[in-house]
PDB file of C-alpha atoms in Angstrom:
ATOM      1  CA  UNK A  50      -0.038   0.095   0.051  1.00  0.00           C
ATOM      2  CA  UNK A  51       2.968   2.347   0.647  1.00  0.00           C
ATOM      3  CA  UNK A  52       4.092   1.916  -2.972  1.00  0.00           C
ATOM      4  CA  UNK A  53       0.473   1.962  -4.333  1.00  0.00           C
ATOM      5  CA  UNK A  54       0.864   5.252  -6.198  1.00  0.00           C
ATOM      6  CA  UNK A  55       4.324   4.811  -7.629  1.00  0.00           C
ATOM      7  CA  UNK A  56       5.838   3.692 -10.826  1.00  0.00           C
ATOM      8  CA  UNK A  57       6.383   0.251  -8.994  1.00  0.00           C
ATOM      9  CA  UNK A  58       2.840  -0.806  -9.058  1.00  0.00           C
ATOM     10  CA  UNK A  59       1.808   1.251 -11.913  1.00  0.00           C
ATOM     11  CA  UNK A  60       2.763  -1.345 -14.608  1.00  0.00           C
ATOM     12  CA  UNK A  61       0.814  -3.949 -12.510  1.00  0.00           C
ATOM     13  CA  UNK A  62      -2.138  -1.757 -12.620  1.00  0.00           C
ATOM     14  CA  UNK A  63      -2.105  -1.666 -16.264  1.00  0.00           C
ATOM     15  CA  UNK A  64      -1.496  -5.283 -16.322  1.00  0.00           C
ATOM     16  CA  UNK A  65      -5.150  -5.623 -14.232  1.00  0.00           C
ATOM     17  CA  UNK A  66      -6.647  -3.426 -16.985  1.00  0.00           C
ATOM     18  CA  UNK A  67      -5.371  -5.580 -19.786  1.00  0.00           C
ATOM     19  CA  UNK A  68      -6.881  -8.733 -17.749  1.00  0.00           C
ATOM     20  CA  UNK A  69     -10.231  -6.855 -17.457  1.00  0.00           C
ATOM     21  CA  UNK A  70     -10.547  -5.811 -21.250  1.00  0.00           C
ATOM     22  CA  UNK A  71      -9.250  -9.289 -22.305  1.00  0.00           C
ATOM     23  CA  UNK A  72     -12.107 -10.957 -19.843  1.00  0.00           C
ATOM     24  CA  UNK A  73     -14.710  -8.852 -21.949  1.00  0.00           C
ATOM     25  CA  UNK A  74     -13.278 -10.228 -25.059  1.00  0.00           C
ATOM     26  CA  UNK A  75     -13.096 -13.736 -24.184  1.00  0.00           C
ATOM     27  CA  UNK A  76     -16.605 -13.788 -22.614  1.00  0.00           C
ATOM     28  CA  UNK A  77     -17.849 -12.107 -26.009  1.00  0.00           C
ATOM     29  CA  UNK A  78     -15.945 -14.984 -27.927  1.00  0.00           C
ATOM     30  CA  UNK A  79     -17.531 -17.581 -25.684  1.00  0.00           C
ATOM     31  CA  UNK A  80     -20.715 -16.315 -26.855  1.00  0.00           C
ATOM     32  CA  UNK A  81     -20.174 -16.441 -30.544  1.00  0.00           C
ATOM     33  CA  UNK A  82     -18.720 -12.975 -30.741  1.00  0.00           C
ATOM     34  CA  UNK A  83     -15.229 -11.461 -31.721  1.00  0.00           C
ATOM     35  CA  UNK A  84     -12.827  -9.095 -30.458  1.00  0.00           C
ATOM     36  CA  UNK A  85     -12.338  -6.182 -32.842  1.00  0.00           C
ATOM     37  CA  UNK A  86      -9.659  -4.026 -30.652  1.00  0.00           C
ATOM     38  CA  UNK A  87      -8.623  -3.432 -26.985  1.00  0.00           C
ATOM     39  CA  UNK A  88      -7.384  -0.174 -25.552  1.00  0.00           C
ATOM     40  CA  UNK A  89      -5.188   0.541 -22.907  1.00  0.00           C
ATOM     41  CA  UNK A  90      -4.386   4.066 -21.723  1.00  0.00           C
ATOM     42  CA  UNK A  91      -1.907   5.835 -19.547  1.00  0.00           C
ATOM     43  CA  UNK A  92      -4.592   6.661 -17.209  1.00  0.00           C
ATOM     44  CA  UNK A  93      -5.217   3.118 -16.277  1.00  0.00           C
ATOM     45  CA  UNK A  94      -8.121   2.782 -18.236  1.00  0.00           C
ATOM     46  CA  UNK A  95      -9.375   1.103 -21.361  1.00  0.00           C
ATOM     47  CA  UNK A  96     -11.885  -0.530 -23.126  1.00  0.00           C
ATOM     48  CA  UNK A  97     -12.862  -3.708 -25.382  1.00  0.00           C
ATOM     49  CA  UNK A  98     -14.647  -3.219 -28.612  1.00  0.00           C
ATOM     50  CA  UNK A  99     -16.262  -6.490 -29.661  1.00  0.00           C
ATOM     51  CA  UNK A 100     -19.147  -8.086 -31.856  1.00  0.00           C
ATOM     52  CA  UNK A 101     -21.564 -10.390 -30.148  1.00  0.00           C
ATOM     53  CA  UNK A 102     -25.224 -11.295 -31.001  1.00  0.00           C
ATOM     54  CA  UNK A 103     -27.748  -9.593 -28.811  1.00  0.00           C
ATOM     55  CA  UNK A 104     -29.000 -11.900 -25.925  1.00  0.00           C
ATOM     56  CA  UNK A 105     -29.672 -11.399 -22.258  1.00  0.00           C
ATOM     57  CA  UNK A 106     -26.973 -14.008 -21.184  1.00  0.00           C
ATOM     58  CA  UNK A 107     -24.498 -12.786 -23.587  1.00  0.00           C
ATOM     59  CA  UNK A 108     -25.017  -9.124 -22.375  1.00  0.00           C
ATOM     60  CA  UNK A 109     -25.016 -10.115 -18.789  1.00  0.00           C
ATOM     61  CA  UNK A 110     -21.923 -12.465 -18.954  1.00  0.00           C
ATOM     62  CA  UNK A 111     -20.088 -10.153 -20.990  1.00  0.00           C
ATOM     63  CA  UNK A 112     -20.558  -7.173 -18.800  1.00  0.00           C
ATOM     64  CA  UNK A 113     -19.904  -8.813 -15.815  1.00  0.00           C
ATOM     65  CA  UNK A 114     -16.785 -10.423 -17.007  1.00  0.00           C
ATOM     66  CA  UNK A 115     -14.297  -7.445 -16.621  1.00  0.00           C
ATOM     67  CA  UNK A 116     -13.797  -7.007 -13.086  1.00  0.00           C
ATOM     68  CA  UNK A 117     -14.840 -10.577 -11.871  1.00  0.00           C
ATOM     69  CA  UNK A 118     -12.436 -11.801 -15.041  1.00  0.00           C
ATOM     70  CA  UNK A 119      -9.266  -9.803 -13.984  1.00  0.00           C
ATOM     71  CA  UNK A 120     -10.024 -11.101 -10.391  1.00  0.00           C
ATOM     72  CA  UNK A 121     -10.107 -14.608 -11.702  1.00  0.00           C
ATOM     73  CA  UNK A 122      -6.871 -14.393 -13.298  1.00  0.00           C
ATOM     74  CA  UNK A 123      -5.050 -12.684 -10.670  1.00  0.00           C
ATOM     75  CA  UNK A 124      -6.409 -15.226  -8.159  1.00  0.00           C
ATOM     76  CA  UNK A 125      -5.156 -17.871 -10.668  1.00  0.00           C
ATOM     77  CA  UNK A 126      -1.928 -16.573 -11.024  1.00  0.00           C
ATOM     78  CA  UNK A 127      -1.330 -16.428  -7.029  1.00  0.00           C
ATOM     79  CA  UNK A 128      -2.493 -19.781  -6.436  1.00  0.00           C
ATOM     80  CA  UNK A 129      -0.247 -21.421  -9.275  1.00  0.00           C
ATOM     81  CA  UNK A 130       2.850 -19.377  -8.034  1.00  0.00           C
ATOM     82  CA  UNK A 131       2.130 -21.048  -4.699  1.00  0.00           C
ATOM     83  CA  UNK A 132       1.204 -24.441  -5.754  1.00  0.00           C
ATOM     84  CA  UNK A 133       3.547 -24.785  -8.637  1.00  0.00           C
ATOM     85  CA  UNK A 134       7.435 -25.643  -8.729  1.00  0.00           C
ATOM     86  CA  UNK A 135       7.864 -24.131 -12.187  1.00  0.00           C
ATOM     87  CA  UNK A 136       6.868 -20.714 -11.987  1.00  0.00           C
ATOM     88  CA  UNK A 137       8.838 -19.610 -14.847  1.00  0.00           C
ATOM     89  CA  UNK A 138       6.502 -21.615 -17.289  1.00  0.00           C
ATOM     90  CA  UNK A 139       3.445 -19.384 -15.927  1.00  0.00           C
ATOM     91  CA  UNK A 140       5.663 -16.231 -16.800  1.00  0.00           C
ATOM     92  CA  UNK A 141       6.147 -17.946 -20.243  1.00  0.00           C
ATOM     93  CA  UNK A 142       2.489 -18.427 -20.615  1.00  0.00           C
ATOM     94  CA  UNK A 143       1.621 -14.780 -19.402  1.00  0.00           C
ATOM     95  CA  UNK A 144       4.340 -13.503 -21.892  1.00  0.00           C
ATOM     96  CA  UNK A 145       2.648 -15.275 -24.756  1.00  0.00           C
ATOM     97  CA  UNK A 146      -0.876 -14.330 -23.834  1.00  0.00           C
ATOM     98  CA  UNK A 147       0.179 -10.739 -23.640  1.00  0.00           C
ATOM     99  CA  UNK A 148       1.775 -10.819 -27.141  1.00  0.00           C
ATOM    100  CA  UNK A 149      -1.710 -12.069 -28.595  1.00  0.00           C
ATOM    101  CA  UNK A 150      -3.128  -9.436 -26.574  1.00  0.00           C
ATOM    102  CA  UNK A 151      -0.991  -6.749 -28.126  1.00  0.00           C
ATOM    103  CA  UNK A 152      -2.390  -7.621 -31.578  1.00  0.00           C
ATOM    104  CA  UNK A 153      -5.677  -6.392 -30.452  1.00  0.00           C
ATOM    105  CA  UNK A 154      -4.380  -3.415 -28.903  1.00  0.00           C
ATOM    106  CA  UNK A 155      -2.469  -2.567 -32.038  1.00  0.00           C
ATOM    107  CA  UNK A 156      -5.610  -2.258 -34.017  1.00  0.00           C
ATOM    108  CA  UNK A 157      -6.391   1.096 -32.200  1.00  0.00           C
ATOM    109  CA  UNK A 158      -3.415   2.570 -33.453  1.00  0.00           C
ATOM    110  CA  UNK A 159      -2.233   4.218 -30.062  1.00  0.00           C
ATOM    111  CA  UNK A 160       1.143   3.703 -29.201  1.00  0.00           C
ATOM    112  CA  UNK A 161       1.110   3.788 -25.335  1.00  0.00           C
ATOM    113  CA  UNK A 162      -1.103   0.794 -24.983  1.00  0.00           C
ATOM    114  CA  UNK A 163       0.699  -1.195 -27.894  1.00  0.00           C
ATOM    115  CA  UNK A 164       4.005  -0.337 -26.138  1.00  0.00           C
ATOM    116  CA  UNK A 165       3.011  -1.309 -22.767  1.00  0.00           C
ATOM    117  CA  UNK A 166       1.234  -4.339 -23.604  1.00  0.00           C
ATOM    118  CA  UNK A 167       4.066  -5.851 -25.711  1.00  0.00           C
ATOM    119  CA  UNK A 168       6.671  -4.373 -23.532  1.00  0.00           C
ATOM    120  CA  UNK A 169       5.411  -6.350 -20.622  1.00  0.00           C
ATOM    121  CA  UNK A 170       5.091  -9.546 -22.753  1.00  0.00           C
ATOM    122  CA  UNK A 171       8.865  -9.131 -23.955  1.00  0.00           C
ATOM    123  CA  UNK A 172       9.720  -8.692 -20.212  1.00  0.00           C
ATOM    124  CA  UNK A 173       7.916 -11.888 -19.217  1.00  0.00           C
ATOM    125  CA  UNK A 174       9.614 -13.808 -21.827  1.00  0.00           C
ATOM    126  CA  UNK A 175      13.016 -12.294 -20.808  1.00  0.00           C
ATOM    127  CA  UNK A 176      12.405 -13.533 -17.200  1.00  0.00           C
ATOM    128  CA  UNK A 177      11.410 -17.072 -18.435  1.00  0.00           C
ATOM    129  CA  UNK A 178      14.784 -17.107 -20.158  1.00  0.00           C
ATOM    130  CA  UNK A 179      17.131 -15.327 -17.851  1.00  0.00           C
ATOM    131  CA  UNK A 180      15.597 -15.213 -14.338  1.00  0.00           C
ATOM    132  CA  UNK A 181      15.732 -17.912 -11.507  1.00  0.00           C
ATOM    133  CA  UNK A 182      12.964 -19.657  -9.830  1.00  0.00           C
ATOM    134  CA  UNK A 183      13.006 -17.455  -6.697  1.00  0.00           C
ATOM    135  CA  UNK A 184      12.351 -14.399  -8.836  1.00  0.00           C
ATOM    136  CA  UNK A 185       9.548 -16.021 -10.549  1.00  0.00           C
ATOM    137  CA  UNK A 186       7.959 -17.392  -7.171  1.00  0.00           C
ATOM    138  CA  UNK A 187       8.248 -13.868  -5.777  1.00  0.00           C
ATOM    139  CA  UNK A 188       7.213 -11.743  -8.924  1.00  0.00           C
ATOM    140  CA  UNK A 189       4.117 -13.975  -9.735  1.00  0.00           C
ATOM    141  CA  UNK A 190       2.995 -13.675  -6.057  1.00  0.00           C
ATOM    142  CA  UNK A 191       3.481 -10.047  -6.409  1.00  0.00           C
ATOM    143  CA  UNK A 192       1.404  -9.814  -9.510  1.00  0.00           C
ATOM    144  CA  UNK A 193      -1.400 -11.916  -8.201  1.00  0.00           C
ATOM    145  CA  UNK A 194      -1.809 -10.235  -4.858  1.00  0.00           C
ATOM    146  CA  UNK A 195      -1.787  -6.653  -6.743  1.00  0.00           C
ATOM    147  CA  UNK A 196      -4.336  -7.885  -9.099  1.00  0.00           C
ATOM    148  CA  UNK A 197      -6.878  -9.098  -6.348  1.00  0.00           C
ATOM    149  CA  UNK A 198      -6.262  -5.850  -4.292  1.00  0.00           C
ATOM    150  CA  UNK A 199      -6.738  -3.727  -7.378  1.00  0.00           C
ATOM    151  CA  UNK A 200      -9.748  -5.027  -8.586  1.00  0.00           C
ATOM    152  CA  UNK A 201     -11.320  -4.629  -4.937  1.00  0.00           C
ATOM    153  CA  UNK A 202     -10.153  -0.952  -4.913  1.00  0.00           C
ATOM    154  CA  UNK A 203     -11.238  -0.492  -8.520  1.00  0.00           C
ATOM    155  CA  UNK A 204     -14.602  -1.766  -8.027  1.00  0.00           C
ATOM    156  CA  UNK A 205     -15.124   0.560  -4.842  1.00  0.00           C
ATOM    157  CA  UNK A 206     -13.853   3.675  -6.836  1.00  0.00           C
ATOM    158  CA  UNK A 207     -15.617   3.016 -10.205  1.00  0.00           C
ATOM    159  CA  UNK A 208     -18.960   1.271  -9.152  1.00  0.00           C
ATOM    160  CA  UNK A 209     -19.727   2.404  -5.430  1.00  0.00           C
ATOM    161  CA  UNK A 210     -18.031   5.934  -4.977  1.00  0.00           C
ATOM    162  CA  UNK A 211     -19.012   7.144  -8.624  1.00  0.00           C
ATOM    163  CA  UNK A 212     -22.343   6.013 -10.345  1.00  0.00           C
ATOM    164  CA  UNK A 213     -23.743   6.518 -13.689  1.00  0.00           C
ATOM    165  CA  UNK A 214     -20.315   6.962 -15.480  1.00  0.00           C
ATOM    166  CA  UNK A 215     -20.939   4.274 -18.176  1.00  0.00           C
ATOM    167  CA  UNK A 216     -19.329   1.555 -16.341  1.00  0.00           C
ATOM    168  CA  UNK A 217     -19.822  -2.265 -16.493  1.00  0.00           C
ATOM    169  CA  UNK A 218     -21.941  -2.062 -13.549  1.00  0.00           C
ATOM    170  CA  UNK A 219     -24.122   0.472 -15.230  1.00  0.00           C
ATOM    171  CA  UNK A 220     -24.605  -1.726 -18.110  1.00  0.00           C
ATOM    172  CA  UNK A 221     -25.426  -4.931 -16.071  1.00  0.00           C
ATOM    173  CA  UNK A 222     -27.660  -2.922 -13.779  1.00  0.00           C
ATOM    174  CA  UNK A 223     -29.845  -1.445 -16.527  1.00  0.00           C
ATOM    175  CA  UNK A 224     -30.034  -5.163 -17.809  1.00  0.00           C
ATOM    176  CA  UNK A 225     -31.554  -6.664 -14.668  1.00  0.00           C
ATOM    177  CA  UNK A 226     -33.466  -3.632 -13.481  1.00  0.00           C
ATOM    178  CA  UNK A 227     -31.475  -2.847 -10.343  1.00  0.00           C
ATOM    179  CA  UNK A 228     -29.003   0.234  -9.286  1.00  0.00           C
ATOM    180  CA  UNK A 229     -25.373   0.024 -10.210  1.00  0.00           C
ATOM    181  CA  UNK A 230     -24.430   0.486  -6.760  1.00  0.00           C
ATOM    182  CA  UNK A 231     -26.073  -2.712  -5.743  1.00  0.00           C
ATOM    183  CA  UNK A 232     -24.200  -4.529  -8.603  1.00  0.00           C
ATOM    184  CA  UNK A 233     -20.878  -2.878  -7.221  1.00  0.00           C
ATOM    185  CA  UNK A 234     -21.693  -4.175  -3.714  1.00  0.00           C
ATOM    186  CA  UNK A 235     -22.428  -7.506  -4.952  1.00  0.00           C
ATOM    187  CA  UNK A 236     -19.053  -7.694  -6.890  1.00  0.00           C
ATOM    188  CA  UNK A 237     -17.417  -6.137  -3.881  1.00  0.00           C
ATOM    189  CA  UNK A 238     -18.482  -9.092  -1.788  1.00  0.00           C
ATOM    190  CA  UNK A 239     -17.587 -11.513  -4.321  1.00  0.00           C
ATOM    191  CA  UNK A 240     -13.968 -10.205  -4.754  1.00  0.00           C
ATOM    192  CA  UNK A 241     -13.485 -10.054  -0.953  1.00  0.00           C
ATOM    193  CA  UNK A 242     -14.765 -13.509  -0.211  1.00  0.00           C
ATOM    194  CA  UNK A 243     -12.595 -14.737  -3.100  1.00  0.00           C
ATOM    195  CA  UNK A 244      -9.494 -12.972  -1.709  1.00  0.00           C
ATOM    196  CA  UNK A 245     -10.044 -14.587   1.655  1.00  0.00           C
ATOM    197  CA  UNK A 246     -10.385 -17.934   0.357  1.00  0.00           C
ATOM    198  CA  UNK A 247      -7.281 -17.688  -1.704  1.00  0.00           C
ATOM    199  CA  UNK A 248      -5.091 -16.055   0.831  1.00  0.00           C
ATOM    200  CA  UNK A 249      -6.070 -18.650   3.343  1.00  0.00           C
ATOM    201  CA  UNK A 250      -5.380 -21.454   0.629  1.00  0.00           C
ATOM    202  CA  UNK A 251      -1.916 -20.145  -0.299  1.00  0.00           C
ATOM    203  CA  UNK A 252      -0.954 -19.482   3.385  1.00  0.00           C
ATOM    204  CA  UNK A 253      -1.334 -23.147   3.981  1.00  0.00           C
ATOM    205  CA  UNK A 254       0.205 -24.104   0.760  1.00  0.00           C
ATOM    206  CA  UNK A 255       3.372 -21.985   1.256  1.00  0.00           C
ATOM    207  CA  UNK A 256       4.010 -23.591   4.607  1.00  0.00           C
ATOM    208  CA  UNK A 257       5.157 -26.673   2.335  1.00  0.00           C
ATOM    209  CA  UNK A 258       6.438 -25.190  -0.795  1.00  0.00           C
ATOM    210  CA  UNK A 259      10.061 -23.981  -1.369  1.00  0.00           C
ATOM    211  CA  UNK A 260      11.397 -22.949  -4.814  1.00  0.00           C
ATOM    212  CA  UNK A 261      13.912 -25.327  -6.520  1.00  0.00           C
TER     213      UNK A 261
END
């Protein structure tokens, strides 16, 4: 938290935005749609432009996939970092995924998002090649816990403190007929419970795991 607004955490915040927008796109693909482009901007925001056939569940799941999707990916990275003894291959997979993601960011024609996405991808690939097990273990845990924490804070800031700003919650709320604050509170509860379960799990697992 001390370094939350510093350049140390800034790239990870952008990484969470990448996961957020990627999750929207993947859910759209799961419902028969396709990703057109993804934007990542310097203000730690972005969007995912996609095509999907109109349907209640398609719209609901795609709208919900952003915050909950990035929470899922962050939790998965954290759990795998604790459970696996081959953390460098997790870094390799993340690097490859980011390279694929950078293609869709490139479609916007904006330099910042493309540079950050592809740059982080290259960094992950470099760490796979040249960095040792201890680095990957600590680095992935840092990424995972920061993702989970940032999603919780982001939900509070975007969906509870501020409303009717065109957020994901506003779209979901309109779709199901409740307030966007209610949607934000529900997502916040899910995120906090998820983080509690994940932290309890990794605490127990970390007592028995040592990097090799």
